[in-house]
Amino acid sequence: MNKTLFALSALIAAPAAAQVMAPAEYVKTAGASDLYERQSSQIVLQSTQDPKVRQFAQAMIADHARSTAQVKSAAARSRVATPPPALMPVQAELIAQLRAESGPARDATYVAQQKASHNQALNVQKAYAMDGTAPALKAVATAIVPVVQAHVDMLKSM
């Protein structure tokens, strides 16, 4: 496992509900996650020849654009500022790693990254759905959990 995926795995291993995430932190984290999913999927679509990877990447772009819109809307209803999403440092490293790969190696890296990032996203969404303090954001997190779980399930067959 390379050091970037190891760092992402370490984030996943940290207890998601160790501390209740503030609404602004949830919005920032969800936005970064969605941005990473869209960018990494756009990169892999430039080169993949694998129909399963292509179909998954296209679904990620659509689903994560939708969840970003849902979180932004709920944040507005909750009066939580929504700065433009920005990648976290580990996500920027993952994007750089993906750009450096090509062909089947890029596909394999993408799938490995997706497995790790979706597990992290699932932890974040479940934790906020359970313990979030902004009702509109909590409702959105609750609605997002089954979508992310479906992505995790799809990745199991890749």
Coordinates of C-alpha atoms in Angstrom, one line a residue:
M1 CA 0.0 0.0 0.0
N2 CA 1.5 3.3 -0.9
K3 CA 1.9 6.1 1.7
T4 CA -1.0 8.2 0.3
L5 CA -3.5 5.3 0.5
F6 CA -2.0 4.5 3.9
A7 CA -2.7 8.1 5.1
L8 CA -6.3 7.8 3.8
S9 CA -6.7 4.5 5.5
A10 CA -5.5 6.1 8.8
L11 CA -8.2 8.7 8.4
I12 CA -10.8 6.0 7.9
A13 CA -9.6 4.0 10.9
A14 CA -10.1 7.1 13.2
P15 CA -13.5 6.9 14.9
A16 CA -15.9 9.0 12.9
A17 CA -18.1 9.8 15.9
A18 CA -15.3 10.4 18.4
Q19 CA -16.4 14.1 18.4
V20 CA -19.6 15.6 17.0
M21 CA -18.7 17.4 13.8
A22 CA -19.8 21.0 13.7
P23 CA -22.2 21.9 10.8
A24 CA -19.5 24.0 9.1
E25 CA -17.0 21.2 9.3
Y26 CA -19.5 18.7 7.9
V27 CA -20.2 21.0 5.0
K28 CA -16.5 21.4 4.3
T29 CA -15.7 17.7 4.7
A30 CA -18.7 16.6 2.5
G31 CA -17.7 19.2 -0.1
A32 CA -14.1 18.1 -0.3
S33 CA -15.2 14.5 -0.6
D34 CA -17.6 15.2 -3.4
L35 CA -15.0 17.3 -5.2
Y36 CA -12.4 14.6 -4.9
E37 CA -14.9 12.0 -6.3
R38 CA -15.8 14.1 -9.3
Q39 CA -12.2 15.1 -10.1
S40 CA -10.8 11.6 -9.7
S41 CA -13.6 10.2 -11.9
Q42 CA -13.0 12.8 -14.6
I43 CA -9.4 11.8 -14.7
V44 CA -10.0 8.1 -15.0
L45 CA -12.7 8.7 -17.7
Q46 CA -9.9 10.2 -19.9
S47 CA -8.2 6.9 -20.3
T48 CA -10.1 3.9 -19.0
Q49 CA -11.0 1.1 -21.4
D50 CA -12.8 -0.9 -18.7
P51 CA -16.6 -0.6 -19.0
K52 CA -17.2 -1.2 -15.3
V53 CA -14.7 1.5 -14.3
R54 CA -16.3 3.9 -16.9
Q55 CA -19.8 3.3 -15.7
F56 CA -18.8 3.7 -12.0
A57 CA -16.9 6.9 -12.7
Q58 CA -19.8 8.4 -14.6
A59 CA -22.1 7.5 -11.7
M60 CA -19.7 9.1 -9.3
I61 CA -19.7 12.4 -11.2
A62 CA -23.6 12.5 -11.3
D63 CA -24.1 11.3 -7.7
H64 CA -21.5 13.5 -6.1
A65 CA -22.7 16.6 -8.0
R66 CA -26.2 15.8 -6.6
S67 CA -25.0 15.3 -3.1
T68 CA -23.0 18.6 -3.3
A69 CA -26.2 20.4 -4.3
Q70 CA -28.2 18.7 -1.5
V71 CA -25.6 19.7 1.2
K72 CA -25.4 23.3 -0.1
S73 CA -29.2 23.6 0.0
A74 CA -29.4 22.2 3.5
A75 CA -26.5 24.4 4.6
A76 CA -28.4 27.5 3.3
R77 CA -31.5 26.4 5.2
S78 CA -29.3 25.9 8.3
R79 CA -27.6 29.3 7.8
V80 CA -24.2 27.6 7.5
A81 CA -21.7 29.3 5.1
T82 CA -20.7 27.2 2.1
P83 CA -17.4 28.2 0.8
P84 CA -16.4 26.6 -2.6
P85 CA -15.3 23.0 -2.0
A86 CA -11.5 22.5 -1.7
L87 CA -9.6 19.3 -1.7
M88 CA -7.9 18.3 1.6
P89 CA -4.1 17.7 1.3
V90 CA -4.4 13.9 1.2
Q91 CA -7.0 14.2 -1.5
A92 CA -4.8 16.4 -3.6
E93 CA -2.0 13.8 -3.2
L94 CA -4.4 11.1 -4.4
I95 CA -5.4 13.2 -7.5
A96 CA -1.7 13.8 -8.3
Q97 CA -1.0 10.0 -8.0
L98 CA -4.0 9.3 -10.3
R99 CA -2.7 11.8 -12.9
A100 CA 0.7 10.1 -12.8
E101 CA -0.7 6.7 -13.7
S102 CA -2.0 5.6 -17.1
G103 CA -3.9 2.7 -18.6
P104 CA -4.8 -0.3 -16.4
A105 CA -2.5 0.9 -13.6
R106 CA -4.6 4.1 -13.4
D107 CA -7.8 2.1 -13.3
A108 CA -6.4 -0.1 -10.4
T109 CA -5.3 3.0 -8.5
Y110 CA -8.7 4.7 -9.0
V111 CA -10.6 1.6 -7.7
A112 CA -8.3 1.3 -4.7
Q113 CA -8.6 5.0 -3.9
Q114 CA -12.4 4.8 -4.4
K115 CA -12.7 2.0 -1.9
A116 CA -10.8 3.9 0.8
S117 CA -12.5 7.3 0.1
H118 CA -16.0 5.8 0.1
N119 CA -15.4 4.0 3.4
Q120 CA -14.3 7.3 4.9
A121 CA -17.3 9.2 3.3
L122 CA -19.7 6.5 4.7
N123 CA -18.2 7.0 8.2
V124 CA -18.6 10.8 7.9
Q125 CA -22.2 10.6 6.6
K126 CA -23.3 8.0 9.2
A127 CA -21.7 10.0 12.0
Y128 CA -23.4 13.3 11.0
A129 CA -26.7 11.5 10.3
M130 CA -26.6 10.1 13.9
D131 CA -25.1 13.0 15.9
G132 CA -25.4 16.1 13.7
T133 CA -26.6 19.3 15.2
A134 CA -28.2 21.1 12.2
P135 CA -31.5 19.3 11.4
A136 CA -31.5 20.0 7.6
L137 CA -27.9 18.8 7.3
K138 CA -28.6 15.8 9.4
A139 CA -31.5 14.9 7.1
V140 CA -29.3 15.2 4.1
A141 CA -26.6 13.1 5.6
T142 CA -29.3 10.5 6.4
A143 CA -30.4 10.5 2.8
I144 CA -26.8 10.3 1.5
V145 CA -25.8 7.3 3.6
P146 CA -27.6 4.7 1.4
V147 CA -26.2 6.3 -1.8
V148 CA -22.6 6.0 -0.4
Q149 CA -23.4 2.5 0.8
A150 CA -24.5 1.6 -2.7
H151 CA -21.2 2.9 -4.1
V152 CA -19.3 0.8 -1.5
D153 CA -21.3 -2.2 -2.6
M154 CA -20.6 -1.5 -6.3
L155 CA -16.8 -1.3 -5.5
K156 CA -16.8 -4.8 -4.0
S157 CA -17.4 -6.3 -7.4
M158 CA -14.5 -4.3 -9.0

